């Protein structure tokens, strides 16, 4: 019985040690010594065709001033990058979410969120993105990012967010 336990432990140790260098065969898989440090991992934030790259590098949201649906200079910059990315990646469509802060009535904030989402949608269409790839939805004040009764929280909640999904233009 002792020999069986030793054999099982020995096989387990050998198995574990065999898995520590996945790139040992020179195929670059697993990030071993043969893999380059600048390798692009498909689907990661370093892959310029991935939603993670869009969210983290291009930017997936624009912020708005109080009671406004007019795009700011920084919003235009982000949306210009979004339009370019969407034009280069036709396999994706987007839902543009309009949001508002907690001030005001539910009805007012739903309408304001809809105007913000429409402003983003119109900007992207003007830059060449096919209208069939874009949909809008308003959440008003129902989905805050920050919850507090302070301007710093309100400012983060006054936004439009571009959420990507697989599937290009629809007819």
PDB file of C-alpha atoms in Angstrom:
ATOM      1  CA  UNK A   1       0.000   0.000   0.000  1.00  0.00           C
ATOM      2  CA  UNK A   2       2.876   2.381   0.798  1.00  0.00           C
ATOM      3  CA  UNK A   3       4.351   1.760  -2.656  1.00  0.00           C
ATOM      4  CA  UNK A   4       1.029   2.654  -4.310  1.00  0.00           C
ATOM      5  CA  UNK A   5       0.833   5.973  -2.449  1.00  0.00           C
ATOM      6  CA  UNK A   6       4.453   6.767  -3.375  1.00  0.00           C
ATOM      7  CA  UNK A   7       3.794   5.884  -7.016  1.00  0.00           C
ATOM      8  CA  UNK A   8       0.697   8.099  -7.159  1.00  0.00           C
ATOM      9  CA  UNK A   9       2.592  11.013  -5.583  1.00  0.00           C
ATOM     10  CA  UNK A  10       5.528  10.519  -7.956  1.00  0.00           C
ATOM     11  CA  UNK A  11       3.253  10.457 -11.023  1.00  0.00           C
ATOM     12  CA  UNK A  12       1.449  13.559  -9.756  1.00  0.00           C
ATOM     13  CA  UNK A  13       4.712  15.428  -9.211  1.00  0.00           C
ATOM     14  CA  UNK A  14       5.988  14.473 -12.663  1.00  0.00           C
ATOM     15  CA  UNK A  15       2.713  15.520 -14.266  1.00  0.00           C
ATOM     16  CA  UNK A  16       2.747  18.900 -12.527  1.00  0.00           C
ATOM     17  CA  UNK A  17       6.380  19.576 -13.425  1.00  0.00           C
ATOM     18  CA  UNK A  18       5.757  18.681 -17.081  1.00  0.00           C
ATOM     19  CA  UNK A  19       3.142  21.469 -17.328  1.00  0.00           C
ATOM     20  CA  UNK A  20       5.311  24.312 -16.056  1.00  0.00           C
ATOM     21  CA  UNK A  21       6.842  25.238 -19.433  1.00  0.00           C
ATOM     22  CA  UNK A  22       4.063  25.179 -22.013  1.00  0.00           C
ATOM     23  CA  UNK A  23       6.253  26.905 -24.628  1.00  0.00           C
ATOM     24  CA  UNK A  24       9.056  24.347 -24.462  1.00  0.00           C
ATOM     25  CA  UNK A  25       8.341  23.017 -27.959  1.00  0.00           C
ATOM     26  CA  UNK A  26       8.946  26.383 -29.635  1.00  0.00           C
ATOM     27  CA  UNK A  27       5.360  27.058 -30.759  1.00  0.00           C
ATOM     28  CA  UNK A  28       5.105  30.151 -28.562  1.00  0.00           C
ATOM     29  CA  UNK A  29       1.950  28.875 -26.836  1.00  0.00           C
ATOM     30  CA  UNK A  30       1.517  29.462 -23.161  1.00  0.00           C
ATOM     31  CA  UNK A  31       3.832  32.443 -22.854  1.00  0.00           C
ATOM     32  CA  UNK A  32       6.985  30.349 -22.448  1.00  0.00           C
ATOM     33  CA  UNK A  33      10.494  31.478 -23.327  1.00  0.00           C
ATOM     34  CA  UNK A  34       9.733  31.322 -27.064  1.00  0.00           C
ATOM     35  CA  UNK A  35       6.794  33.724 -26.838  1.00  0.00           C
ATOM     36  CA  UNK A  36       7.398  37.408 -27.549  1.00  0.00           C
ATOM     37  CA  UNK A  37       6.493  39.966 -24.939  1.00  0.00           C
ATOM     38  CA  UNK A  38       4.454  41.960 -27.459  1.00  0.00           C
ATOM     39  CA  UNK A  39       2.324  39.022 -28.623  1.00  0.00           C
ATOM     40  CA  UNK A  40      -1.309  39.921 -29.221  1.00  0.00           C
ATOM     41  CA  UNK A  41      -3.686  37.638 -27.393  1.00  0.00           C
ATOM     42  CA  UNK A  42      -6.917  37.328 -29.426  1.00  0.00           C
ATOM     43  CA  UNK A  43      -9.865  38.855 -27.590  1.00  0.00           C
ATOM     44  CA  UNK A  44      -7.686  40.680 -25.064  1.00  0.00           C
ATOM     45  CA  UNK A  45      -7.299  44.421 -24.567  1.00  0.00           C
ATOM     46  CA  UNK A  46      -4.121  44.217 -26.693  1.00  0.00           C
ATOM     47  CA  UNK A  47      -6.093  42.870 -29.691  1.00  0.00           C
ATOM     48  CA  UNK A  48      -7.219  45.923 -31.712  1.00  0.00           C
ATOM     49  CA  UNK A  49     -10.207  43.984 -33.085  1.00  0.00           C
ATOM     50  CA  UNK A  50     -11.615  42.973 -29.698  1.00  0.00           C
ATOM     51  CA  UNK A  51     -14.432  44.493 -27.624  1.00  0.00           C
ATOM     52  CA  UNK A  52     -11.975  44.714 -24.703  1.00  0.00           C
ATOM     53  CA  UNK A  53      -9.696  46.946 -26.802  1.00  0.00           C
ATOM     54  CA  UNK A  54     -12.702  49.050 -27.811  1.00  0.00           C
ATOM     55  CA  UNK A  55     -13.761  49.497 -24.194  1.00  0.00           C
ATOM     56  CA  UNK A  56     -10.335  50.158 -22.690  1.00  0.00           C
ATOM     57  CA  UNK A  57      -8.364  51.870 -25.465  1.00  0.00           C
ATOM     58  CA  UNK A  58     -10.913  53.507 -27.771  1.00  0.00           C
ATOM     59  CA  UNK A  59     -13.356  54.313 -24.977  1.00  0.00           C
ATOM     60  CA  UNK A  60     -16.928  53.092 -24.669  1.00  0.00           C
ATOM     61  CA  UNK A  61     -18.550  56.106 -22.992  1.00  0.00           C
ATOM     62  CA  UNK A  62     -19.022  59.823 -23.246  1.00  0.00           C
ATOM     63  CA  UNK A  63     -20.107  62.126 -20.446  1.00  0.00           C
ATOM     64  CA  UNK A  64     -22.595  64.969 -20.615  1.00  0.00           C
ATOM     65  CA  UNK A  65     -23.207  68.217 -18.752  1.00  0.00           C
ATOM     66  CA  UNK A  66     -26.235  68.683 -16.489  1.00  0.00           C
ATOM     67  CA  UNK A  67     -29.523  68.471 -18.423  1.00  0.00           C
ATOM     68  CA  UNK A  68     -27.635  68.348 -21.745  1.00  0.00           C
ATOM     69  CA  UNK A  69     -27.491  65.984 -24.700  1.00  0.00           C
ATOM     70  CA  UNK A  70     -24.949  68.083 -26.611  1.00  0.00           C
ATOM     71  CA  UNK A  71     -21.592  66.391 -27.175  1.00  0.00           C
ATOM     72  CA  UNK A  72     -18.555  67.922 -25.474  1.00  0.00           C
ATOM     73  CA  UNK A  73     -15.125  68.223 -27.101  1.00  0.00           C
ATOM     74  CA  UNK A  74     -13.866  65.154 -25.246  1.00  0.00           C
ATOM     75  CA  UNK A  75     -17.041  63.300 -26.241  1.00  0.00           C
ATOM     76  CA  UNK A  76     -16.437  64.134 -29.906  1.00  0.00           C
ATOM     77  CA  UNK A  77     -12.861  62.813 -29.586  1.00  0.00           C
ATOM     78  CA  UNK A  78     -14.040  59.497 -28.129  1.00  0.00           C
ATOM     79  CA  UNK A  79     -16.835  59.127 -30.680  1.00  0.00           C
ATOM     80  CA  UNK A  80     -14.475  59.858 -33.565  1.00  0.00           C
ATOM     81  CA  UNK A  81     -12.335  56.933 -32.380  1.00  0.00           C
ATOM     82  CA  UNK A  82     -15.443  54.773 -31.929  1.00  0.00           C
ATOM     83  CA  UNK A  83     -16.593  55.519 -35.479  1.00  0.00           C
ATOM     84  CA  UNK A  84     -13.178  54.633 -36.907  1.00  0.00           C
ATOM     85  CA  UNK A  85     -13.090  51.381 -34.904  1.00  0.00           C
ATOM     86  CA  UNK A  86     -16.610  50.418 -35.976  1.00  0.00           C
ATOM     87  CA  UNK A  87     -15.769  51.129 -39.621  1.00  0.00           C
ATOM     88  CA  UNK A  88     -12.699  48.874 -39.364  1.00  0.00           C
ATOM     89  CA  UNK A  89     -14.622  46.118 -37.557  1.00  0.00           C
ATOM     90  CA  UNK A  90     -17.882  45.545 -39.471  1.00  0.00           C
ATOM     91  CA  UNK A  91     -18.538  42.260 -37.652  1.00  0.00           C
ATOM     92  CA  UNK A  92     -19.789  44.246 -34.654  1.00  0.00           C
ATOM     93  CA  UNK A  93     -22.981  46.165 -34.044  1.00  0.00           C
ATOM     94  CA  UNK A  94     -23.680  48.376 -31.037  1.00  0.00           C
ATOM     95  CA  UNK A  95     -26.368  49.328 -28.590  1.00  0.00           C
ATOM     96  CA  UNK A  96     -25.982  52.869 -27.317  1.00  0.00           C
ATOM     97  CA  UNK A  97     -27.244  53.237 -23.757  1.00  0.00           C
ATOM     98  CA  UNK A  98     -28.375  56.665 -22.592  1.00  0.00           C
ATOM     99  CA  UNK A  99     -28.127  57.401 -18.858  1.00  0.00           C
ATOM    100  CA  UNK A 100     -28.909  60.291 -16.518  1.00  0.00           C
ATOM    101  CA  UNK A 101     -28.126  61.209 -12.933  1.00  0.00           C
ATOM    102  CA  UNK A 102     -30.659  60.740 -10.128  1.00  0.00           C
ATOM    103  CA  UNK A 103     -31.876  64.334 -10.157  1.00  0.00           C
ATOM    104  CA  UNK A 104     -35.264  64.885 -11.784  1.00  0.00           C
ATOM    105  CA  UNK A 105     -38.220  62.629 -12.437  1.00  0.00           C
ATOM    106  CA  UNK A 106     -38.043  59.167 -13.922  1.00  0.00           C
ATOM    107  CA  UNK A 107     -39.853  60.315 -17.074  1.00  0.00           C
ATOM    108  CA  UNK A 108     -37.595  63.331 -17.577  1.00  0.00           C
ATOM    109  CA  UNK A 109     -34.452  61.223 -17.170  1.00  0.00           C
ATOM    110  CA  UNK A 110     -35.685  58.536 -19.566  1.00  0.00           C
ATOM    111  CA  UNK A 111     -36.257  61.224 -22.205  1.00  0.00           C
ATOM    112  CA  UNK A 112     -32.866  62.806 -21.476  1.00  0.00           C
ATOM    113  CA  UNK A 113     -31.135  59.425 -21.731  1.00  0.00           C
ATOM    114  CA  UNK A 114     -32.871  58.837 -25.074  1.00  0.00           C
ATOM    115  CA  UNK A 115     -31.642  62.209 -26.371  1.00  0.00           C
ATOM    116  CA  UNK A 116     -28.082  61.404 -25.270  1.00  0.00           C
ATOM    117  CA  UNK A 117     -28.143  57.991 -26.944  1.00  0.00           C
ATOM    118  CA  UNK A 118     -29.567  59.554 -30.116  1.00  0.00           C
ATOM    119  CA  UNK A 119     -26.846  62.229 -30.143  1.00  0.00           C
ATOM    120  CA  UNK A 120     -24.194  59.497 -30.061  1.00  0.00           C
ATOM    121  CA  UNK A 121     -26.008  57.409 -32.681  1.00  0.00           C
ATOM    122  CA  UNK A 122     -26.360  60.403 -35.027  1.00  0.00           C
ATOM    123  CA  UNK A 123     -22.677  61.283 -34.640  1.00  0.00           C
ATOM    124  CA  UNK A 124     -21.578  57.733 -35.495  1.00  0.00           C
ATOM    125  CA  UNK A 125     -23.927  57.601 -38.508  1.00  0.00           C
ATOM    126  CA  UNK A 126     -22.568  60.962 -39.742  1.00  0.00           C
ATOM    127  CA  UNK A 127     -19.082  59.423 -39.578  1.00  0.00           C
ATOM    128  CA  UNK A 128     -20.100  56.522 -41.826  1.00  0.00           C
ATOM    129  CA  UNK A 129     -21.333  53.785 -39.495  1.00  0.00           C
ATOM    130  CA  UNK A 130     -24.338  52.028 -41.046  1.00  0.00           C
ATOM    131  CA  UNK A 131     -27.573  52.903 -39.194  1.00  0.00           C
ATOM    132  CA  UNK A 132     -28.577  49.223 -39.162  1.00  0.00           C
ATOM    133  CA  UNK A 133     -25.608  48.459 -36.895  1.00  0.00           C
ATOM    134  CA  UNK A 134     -26.737  50.894 -34.185  1.00  0.00           C
ATOM    135  CA  UNK A 135     -29.637  50.733 -31.751  1.00  0.00           C
ATOM    136  CA  UNK A 136     -30.416  52.972 -28.787  1.00  0.00           C
ATOM    137  CA  UNK A 137     -31.934  52.401 -25.382  1.00  0.00           C
ATOM    138  CA  UNK A 138     -32.506  54.781 -22.480  1.00  0.00           C
ATOM    139  CA  UNK A 139     -32.129  53.734 -18.884  1.00  0.00           C
ATOM    140  CA  UNK A 140     -32.605  57.223 -17.449  1.00  0.00           C
ATOM    141  CA  UNK A 141     -31.515  57.180 -13.839  1.00  0.00           C
ATOM    142  CA  UNK A 142     -32.199  53.443 -13.374  1.00  0.00           C
ATOM    143  CA  UNK A 143     -28.597  52.173 -13.819  1.00  0.00           C
ATOM    144  CA  UNK A 144     -26.212  54.514 -12.002  1.00  0.00           C
ATOM    145  CA  UNK A 145     -22.475  53.825 -11.951  1.00  0.00           C
ATOM    146  CA  UNK A 146     -22.040  55.814  -8.759  1.00  0.00           C
ATOM    147  CA  UNK A 147     -24.537  56.166  -5.955  1.00  0.00           C
ATOM    148  CA  UNK A 148     -24.204  59.253  -3.787  1.00  0.00           C
ATOM    149  CA  UNK A 149     -25.775  62.691  -3.610  1.00  0.00           C
ATOM    150  CA  UNK A 150     -22.682  64.509  -4.809  1.00  0.00           C
ATOM    151  CA  UNK A 151     -21.689  66.141  -8.111  1.00  0.00           C
ATOM    152  CA  UNK A 152     -18.775  63.721  -8.562  1.00  0.00           C
ATOM    153  CA  UNK A 153     -21.266  60.833  -8.663  1.00  0.00           C
ATOM    154  CA  UNK A 154     -23.818  62.686 -10.749  1.00  0.00           C
ATOM    155  CA  UNK A 155     -21.152  63.508 -13.363  1.00  0.00           C
ATOM    156  CA  UNK A 156     -20.293  59.813 -13.848  1.00  0.00           C
ATOM    157  CA  UNK A 157     -23.960  58.912 -14.271  1.00  0.00           C
ATOM    158  CA  UNK A 158     -24.642  61.493 -17.024  1.00  0.00           C
ATOM    159  CA  UNK A 159     -23.368  59.336 -19.873  1.00  0.00           C
ATOM    160  CA  UNK A 160     -23.912  57.371 -23.038  1.00  0.00           C
ATOM    161  CA  UNK A 161     -22.253  53.961 -23.291  1.00  0.00           C
ATOM    162  CA  UNK A 162     -21.593  52.111 -26.551  1.00  0.00           C
ATOM    163  CA  UNK A 163     -21.989  48.373 -25.938  1.00  0.00           C
ATOM    164  CA  UNK A 164     -20.703  46.093 -28.686  1.00  0.00           C
ATOM    165  CA  UNK A 165     -22.297  42.864 -29.838  1.00  0.00           C
ATOM    166  CA  UNK A 166     -21.390  40.364 -32.520  1.00  0.00           C
ATOM    167  CA  UNK A 167     -23.239  40.850 -35.792  1.00  0.00           C
ATOM    168  CA  UNK A 168     -22.781  43.591 -38.343  1.00  0.00           C
ATOM    169  CA  UNK A 169     -25.320  45.508 -40.345  1.00  0.00           C
ATOM    170  CA  UNK A 170     -28.883  44.267 -40.520  1.00  0.00           C
ATOM    171  CA  UNK A 171     -31.246  44.805 -43.424  1.00  0.00           C
TER     172      UNK A 171
END
